[in-house]
Short mmCIF file of C-alpha atoms in Angstrom, two decimals:
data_model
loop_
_atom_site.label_atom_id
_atom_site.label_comp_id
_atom_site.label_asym_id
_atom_site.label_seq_id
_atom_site.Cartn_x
_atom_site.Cartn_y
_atom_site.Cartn_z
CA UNK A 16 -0.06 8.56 26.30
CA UNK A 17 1.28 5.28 28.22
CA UNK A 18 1.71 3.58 24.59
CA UNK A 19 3.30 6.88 22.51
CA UNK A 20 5.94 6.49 25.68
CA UNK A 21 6.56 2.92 25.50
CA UNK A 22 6.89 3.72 21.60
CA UNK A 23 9.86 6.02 22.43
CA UNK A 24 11.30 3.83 24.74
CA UNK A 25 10.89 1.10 22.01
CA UNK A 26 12.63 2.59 19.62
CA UNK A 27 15.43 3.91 21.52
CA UNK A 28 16.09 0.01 22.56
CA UNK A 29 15.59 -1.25 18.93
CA UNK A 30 18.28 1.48 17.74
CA UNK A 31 20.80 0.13 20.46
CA UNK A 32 21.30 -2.89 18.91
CA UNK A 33 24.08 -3.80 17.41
CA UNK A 34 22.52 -5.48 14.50
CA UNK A 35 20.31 -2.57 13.65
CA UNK A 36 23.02 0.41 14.55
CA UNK A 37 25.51 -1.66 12.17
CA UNK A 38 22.53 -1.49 9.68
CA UNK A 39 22.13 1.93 9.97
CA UNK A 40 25.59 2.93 9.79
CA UNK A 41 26.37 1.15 6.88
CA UNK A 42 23.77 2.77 4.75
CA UNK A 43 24.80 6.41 5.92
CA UNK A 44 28.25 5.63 4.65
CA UNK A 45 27.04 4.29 1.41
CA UNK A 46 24.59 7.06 0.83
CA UNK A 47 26.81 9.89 2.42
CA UNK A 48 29.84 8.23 -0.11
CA UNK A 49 27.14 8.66 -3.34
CA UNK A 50 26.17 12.26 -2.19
CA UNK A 51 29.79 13.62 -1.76
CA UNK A 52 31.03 12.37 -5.05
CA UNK A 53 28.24 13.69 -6.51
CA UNK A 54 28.50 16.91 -4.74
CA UNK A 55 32.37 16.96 -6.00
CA UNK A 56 31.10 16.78 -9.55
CA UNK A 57 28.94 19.26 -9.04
CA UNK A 58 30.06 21.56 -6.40
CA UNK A 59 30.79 24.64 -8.48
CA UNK A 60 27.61 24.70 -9.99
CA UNK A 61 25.94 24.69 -6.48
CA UNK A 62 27.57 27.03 -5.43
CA UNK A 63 27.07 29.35 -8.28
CA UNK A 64 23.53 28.63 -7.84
CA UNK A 65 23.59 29.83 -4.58
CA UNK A 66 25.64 32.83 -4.59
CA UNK A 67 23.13 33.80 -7.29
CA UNK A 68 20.40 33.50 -4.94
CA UNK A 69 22.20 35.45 -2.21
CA UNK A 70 22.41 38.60 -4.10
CA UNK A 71 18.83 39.36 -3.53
CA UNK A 72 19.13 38.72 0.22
CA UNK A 73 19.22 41.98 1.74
CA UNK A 74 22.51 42.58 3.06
CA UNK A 75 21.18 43.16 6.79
CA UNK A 76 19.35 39.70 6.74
CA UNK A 77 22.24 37.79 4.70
CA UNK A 78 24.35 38.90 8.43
CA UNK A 79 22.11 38.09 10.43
CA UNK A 80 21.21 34.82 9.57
CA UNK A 81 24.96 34.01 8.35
CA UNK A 82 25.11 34.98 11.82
CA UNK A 83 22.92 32.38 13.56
CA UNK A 84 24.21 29.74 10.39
CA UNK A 85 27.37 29.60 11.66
CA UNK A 86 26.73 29.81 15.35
CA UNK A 87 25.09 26.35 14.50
CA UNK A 88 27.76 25.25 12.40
CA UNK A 89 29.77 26.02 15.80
CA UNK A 90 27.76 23.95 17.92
CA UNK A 91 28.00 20.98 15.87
CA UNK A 92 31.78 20.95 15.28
CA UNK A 93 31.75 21.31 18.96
CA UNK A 94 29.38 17.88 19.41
CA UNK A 95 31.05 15.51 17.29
CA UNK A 96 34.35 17.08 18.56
CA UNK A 97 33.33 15.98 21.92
CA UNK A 98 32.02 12.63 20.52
CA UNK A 99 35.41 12.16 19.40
CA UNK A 100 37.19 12.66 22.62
CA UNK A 101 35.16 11.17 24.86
CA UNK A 102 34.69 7.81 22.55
CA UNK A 103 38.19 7.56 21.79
CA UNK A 104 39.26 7.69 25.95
CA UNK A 105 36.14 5.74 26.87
CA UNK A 106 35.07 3.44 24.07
CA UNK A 107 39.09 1.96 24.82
CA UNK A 108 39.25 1.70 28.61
CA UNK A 109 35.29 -0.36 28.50
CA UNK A 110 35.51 -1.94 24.88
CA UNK A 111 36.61 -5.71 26.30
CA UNK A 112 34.10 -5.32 29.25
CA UNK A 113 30.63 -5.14 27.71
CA UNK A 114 28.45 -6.75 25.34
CA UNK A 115 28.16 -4.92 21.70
CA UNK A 116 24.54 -3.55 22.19
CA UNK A 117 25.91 -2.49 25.56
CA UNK A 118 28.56 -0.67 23.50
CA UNK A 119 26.27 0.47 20.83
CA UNK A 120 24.24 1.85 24.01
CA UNK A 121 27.38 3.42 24.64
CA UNK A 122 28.12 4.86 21.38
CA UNK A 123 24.81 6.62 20.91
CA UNK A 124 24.35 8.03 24.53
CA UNK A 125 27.64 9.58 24.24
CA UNK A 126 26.86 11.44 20.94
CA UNK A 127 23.39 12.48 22.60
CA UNK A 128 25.03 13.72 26.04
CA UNK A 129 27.44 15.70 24.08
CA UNK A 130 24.23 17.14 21.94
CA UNK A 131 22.53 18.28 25.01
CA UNK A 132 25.59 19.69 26.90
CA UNK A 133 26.39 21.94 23.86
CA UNK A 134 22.68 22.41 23.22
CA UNK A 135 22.31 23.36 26.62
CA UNK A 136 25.03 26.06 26.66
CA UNK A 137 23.85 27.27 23.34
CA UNK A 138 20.45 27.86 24.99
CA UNK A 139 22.22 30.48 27.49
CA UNK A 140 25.03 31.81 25.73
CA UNK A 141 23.39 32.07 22.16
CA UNK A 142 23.56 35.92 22.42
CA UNK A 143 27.05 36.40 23.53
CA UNK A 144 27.71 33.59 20.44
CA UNK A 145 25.35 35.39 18.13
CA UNK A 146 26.87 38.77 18.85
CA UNK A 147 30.48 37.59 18.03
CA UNK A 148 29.70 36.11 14.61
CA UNK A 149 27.64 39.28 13.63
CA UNK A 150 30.51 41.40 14.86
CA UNK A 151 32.72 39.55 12.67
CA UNK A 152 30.51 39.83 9.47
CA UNK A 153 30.14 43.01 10.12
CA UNK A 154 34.07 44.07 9.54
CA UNK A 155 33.83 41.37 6.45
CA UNK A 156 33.29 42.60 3.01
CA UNK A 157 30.15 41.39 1.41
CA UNK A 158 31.50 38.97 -1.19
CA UNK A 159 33.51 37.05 1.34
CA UNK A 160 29.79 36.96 3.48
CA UNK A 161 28.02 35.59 0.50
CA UNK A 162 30.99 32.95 -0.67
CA UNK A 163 31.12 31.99 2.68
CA UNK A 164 27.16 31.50 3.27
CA UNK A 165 27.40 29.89 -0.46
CA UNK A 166 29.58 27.15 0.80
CA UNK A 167 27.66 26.48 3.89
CA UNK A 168 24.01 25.99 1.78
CA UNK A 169 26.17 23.83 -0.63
CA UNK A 170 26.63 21.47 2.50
CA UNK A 171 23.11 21.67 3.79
CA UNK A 172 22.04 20.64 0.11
CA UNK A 173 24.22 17.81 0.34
CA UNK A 174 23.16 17.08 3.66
CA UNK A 175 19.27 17.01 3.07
CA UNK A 176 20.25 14.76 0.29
CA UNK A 177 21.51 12.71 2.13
CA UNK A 178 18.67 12.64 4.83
CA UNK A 179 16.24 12.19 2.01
CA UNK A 180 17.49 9.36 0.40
CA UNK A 181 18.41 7.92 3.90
CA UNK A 182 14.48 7.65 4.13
CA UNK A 183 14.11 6.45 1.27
CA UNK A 184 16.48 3.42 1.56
CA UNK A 185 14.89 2.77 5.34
CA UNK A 186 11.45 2.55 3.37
CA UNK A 187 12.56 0.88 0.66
CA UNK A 188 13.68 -2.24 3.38
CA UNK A 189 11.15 -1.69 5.73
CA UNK A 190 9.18 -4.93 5.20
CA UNK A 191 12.38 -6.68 5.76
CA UNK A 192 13.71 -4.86 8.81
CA UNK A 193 10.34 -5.31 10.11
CA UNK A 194 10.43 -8.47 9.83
CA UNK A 195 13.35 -9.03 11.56
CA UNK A 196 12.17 -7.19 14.81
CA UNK A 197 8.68 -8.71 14.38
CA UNK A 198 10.39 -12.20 14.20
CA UNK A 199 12.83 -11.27 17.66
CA UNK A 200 10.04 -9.80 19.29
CA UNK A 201 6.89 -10.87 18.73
CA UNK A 202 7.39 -14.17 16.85
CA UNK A 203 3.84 -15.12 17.04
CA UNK A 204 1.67 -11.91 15.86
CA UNK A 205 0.57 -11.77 12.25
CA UNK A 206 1.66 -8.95 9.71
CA UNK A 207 1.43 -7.88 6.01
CA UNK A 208 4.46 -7.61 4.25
CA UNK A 209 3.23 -7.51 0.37
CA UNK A 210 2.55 -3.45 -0.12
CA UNK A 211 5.79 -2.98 -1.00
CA UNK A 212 4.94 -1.96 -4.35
CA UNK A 213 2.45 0.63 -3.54
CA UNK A 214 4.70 1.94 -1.11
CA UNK A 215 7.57 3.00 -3.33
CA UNK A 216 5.35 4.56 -5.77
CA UNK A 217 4.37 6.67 -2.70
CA UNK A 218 7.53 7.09 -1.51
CA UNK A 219 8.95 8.14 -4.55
CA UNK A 220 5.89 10.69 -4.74
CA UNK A 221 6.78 12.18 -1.46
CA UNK A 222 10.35 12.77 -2.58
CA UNK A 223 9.16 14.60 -5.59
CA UNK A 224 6.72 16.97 -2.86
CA UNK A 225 9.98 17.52 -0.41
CA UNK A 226 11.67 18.67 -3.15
CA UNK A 227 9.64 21.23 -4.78
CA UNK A 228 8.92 22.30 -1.25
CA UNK A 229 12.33 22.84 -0.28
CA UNK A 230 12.95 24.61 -3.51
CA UNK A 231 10.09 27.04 -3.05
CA UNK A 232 10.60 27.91 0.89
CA UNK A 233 14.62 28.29 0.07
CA UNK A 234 14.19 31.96 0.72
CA UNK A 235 12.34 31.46 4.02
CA UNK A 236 15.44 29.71 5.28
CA UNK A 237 17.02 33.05 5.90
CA UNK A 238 14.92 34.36 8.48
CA UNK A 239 15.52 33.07 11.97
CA UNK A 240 13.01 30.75 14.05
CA UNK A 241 10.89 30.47 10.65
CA UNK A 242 13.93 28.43 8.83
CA UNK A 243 14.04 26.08 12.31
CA UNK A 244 10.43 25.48 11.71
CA UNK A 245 10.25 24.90 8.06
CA UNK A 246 13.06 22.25 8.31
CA UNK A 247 11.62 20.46 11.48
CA UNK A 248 8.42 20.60 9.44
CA UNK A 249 9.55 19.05 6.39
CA UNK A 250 11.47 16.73 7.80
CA UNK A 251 8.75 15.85 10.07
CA UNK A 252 6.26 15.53 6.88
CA UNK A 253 8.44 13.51 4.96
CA UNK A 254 8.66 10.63 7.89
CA UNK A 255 5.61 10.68 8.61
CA UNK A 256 3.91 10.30 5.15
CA UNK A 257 6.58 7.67 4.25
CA UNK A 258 7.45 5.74 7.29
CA UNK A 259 4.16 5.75 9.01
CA UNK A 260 2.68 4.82 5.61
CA UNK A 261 5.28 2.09 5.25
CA UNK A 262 4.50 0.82 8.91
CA UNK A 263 0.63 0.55 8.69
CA UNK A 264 0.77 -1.12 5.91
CA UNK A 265 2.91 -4.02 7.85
CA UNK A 266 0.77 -3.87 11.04
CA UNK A 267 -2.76 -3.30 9.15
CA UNK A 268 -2.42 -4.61 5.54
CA UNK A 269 -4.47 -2.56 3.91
CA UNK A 270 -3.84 1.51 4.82
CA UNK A 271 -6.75 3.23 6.12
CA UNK A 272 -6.54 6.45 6.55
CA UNK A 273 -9.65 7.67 8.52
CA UNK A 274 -8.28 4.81 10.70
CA UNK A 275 -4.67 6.47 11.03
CA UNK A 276 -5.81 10.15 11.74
CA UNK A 277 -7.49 9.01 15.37
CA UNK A 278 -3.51 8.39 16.08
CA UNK A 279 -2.42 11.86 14.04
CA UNK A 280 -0.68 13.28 17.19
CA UNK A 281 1.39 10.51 18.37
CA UNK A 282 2.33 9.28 14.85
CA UNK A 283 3.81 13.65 14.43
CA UNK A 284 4.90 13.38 17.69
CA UNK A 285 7.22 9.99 16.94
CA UNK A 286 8.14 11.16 13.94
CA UNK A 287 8.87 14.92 15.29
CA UNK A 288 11.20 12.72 17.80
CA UNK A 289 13.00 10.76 14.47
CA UNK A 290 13.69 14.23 12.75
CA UNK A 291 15.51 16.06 15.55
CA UNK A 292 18.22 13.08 15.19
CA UNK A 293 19.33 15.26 11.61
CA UNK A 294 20.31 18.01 13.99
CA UNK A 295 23.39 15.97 14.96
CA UNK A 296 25.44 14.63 11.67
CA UNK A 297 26.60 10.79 11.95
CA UNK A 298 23.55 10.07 14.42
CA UNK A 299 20.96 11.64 11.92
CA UNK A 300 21.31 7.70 10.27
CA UNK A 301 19.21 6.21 12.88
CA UNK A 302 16.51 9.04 12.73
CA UNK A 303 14.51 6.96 10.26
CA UNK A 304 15.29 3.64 12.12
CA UNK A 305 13.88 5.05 15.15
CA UNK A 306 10.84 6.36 13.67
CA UNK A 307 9.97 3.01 12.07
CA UNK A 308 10.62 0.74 14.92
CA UNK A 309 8.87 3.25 17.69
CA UNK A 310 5.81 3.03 14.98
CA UNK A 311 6.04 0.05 14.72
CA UNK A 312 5.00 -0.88 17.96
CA UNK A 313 3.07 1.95 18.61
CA UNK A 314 0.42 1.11 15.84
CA UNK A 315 0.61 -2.77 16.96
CA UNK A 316 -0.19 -1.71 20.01
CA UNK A 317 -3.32 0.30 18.79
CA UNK A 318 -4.62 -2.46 16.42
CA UNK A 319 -4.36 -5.85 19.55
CA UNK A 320 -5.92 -2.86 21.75
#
């Protein structure tokens, strides 16, 4: 237990930096750019798609879980509102007085106080919240229900795209970034860094899985709790076959994966940690970051013990 926490708290500090939170960032807003051009290009056809697909959503369940959809969508306009505000009045008055992983500290802790806050009034009021939104689909006529819902899946497709390739790119450079921290932190331990092949093809494998996955639970994501679960879980799954994959293979050489499923709980359990960062757009780019470098040192930890 002492070494999944110092994994946490290792990844959290790797994150802060400035080096790797520039990283980060500047692969979300290439990838994010890609997805929403292509998303322009195709956008009606999405959302044709998925007004088709909403027809044969009983009317009752297409409210309620438009509903609980946009109660969500509420809560994270209201966290990267916050964000906003507070960064703009804080990030000013402190910018000339600390160090940049100090302010990249800064950055991220706001964005994850203003998660919790609005997560935490969420957990109490989500009744009074849910209540309003159903009252209000209920006067709406049913073909402004299903545009609307339309247009919100058409973002979440966009947005898992964007996740998904996000982890793709992170393993695609993980021998490098690896590198890097194994070179700042522990100069003088040996690691592999020539699977990077093998990885890929597995990677790319992975994708293929998510996908068909995705496509076959769509309907599932319309009932409450069980669409929460399905997306933690797949997100969760993809991480974990990918990043932990990509990770071992640095730390071990060769993969072995008898060896890996004596650690199967902490390696879900880090990467369960990595996927709740998607809950929160912007900070969902150092998800896969965190993952990597928390397992990272988790499984060099477990092969010097």
């Amino acid at each position: 237990m002492q070494d999944f926490m110092d994994a946490v708290v290792f990844g959290f500090k790797g994150v802060f930096r400035a080096r790797t939170m520039k990283f980060a960032m500047t692969n979300g807003l290439v990838i994010s750019a890609v997805w929403i051009v292509i998303g322009m290009f195709f956008w009606d056809g999405i959302i044709s798609s998925t007004s088709s697909i909403l027809t044969f959503i009983p009317f009752s369940m297409l409210r309620s879980n438009g509903a609980w959809m946009l109660s969500a969508f509420l809560w994270l306009q209201l966290v990267l509102v916050t964000f906003a505000l507070l960064f703009s009045f804080l990030g000013n008055i402190i910018i000339e007085k600390i160090s940049r992983d100090k302010y990249a500290t800064l950055s991220i802790s706001i964005g994850l106080a203003s998660a919790v806050f609005w997560g935490v009034v969420w957990f109490f009021e989500h009744q009074l919240i849910y209540s309003k939104f159903l009252r209000l689909l209920t006067w709406l006529p049913f073909e402004t229900i299903e545009k609307g819902l339309a247009y919100l899946i058409g973002f979440y497709i966009i947005y898992t795209a964007i996740i998904v390739s996000m982890i793709f790119v992170t393993s695609m450079f993980s021998s490098k970034f690896l590198s890097e921290v194994k070179e700042r932190e522990f100069p003088y331990d040996a690691m592999h860094d020539e699977y990077e092949y093998n990885n890929m093809k597995k990677t790319l494998r992975d994708a293929g899985i998510f996908i068909g996955i995705s496509i076959v639970s769509f309907p599932l994501l319309f009932i409450p709790v069980i669409n929460f679960i399905i997306l933690v879980g797949l997100w969760t799954w993809m991480m974990k076959d990918t990043i932990a994959y990509d990770t071992a293979s640095f730390v071990f050489g060769t993969v072995e994966k008898e060896k890996l499923k004596e650690f199967k709980a902490s390696i879900w359990g880090l990467n369960l940690i990595g996927s709740l960062f998607n809950f929160i757009p912007v900070f969902n780019v150092f998800g896969p970051y965190f993952t990597e470098l928390a397992m990272f040192y988790y499984l060099k930890e477990k092969r010097d013990a």
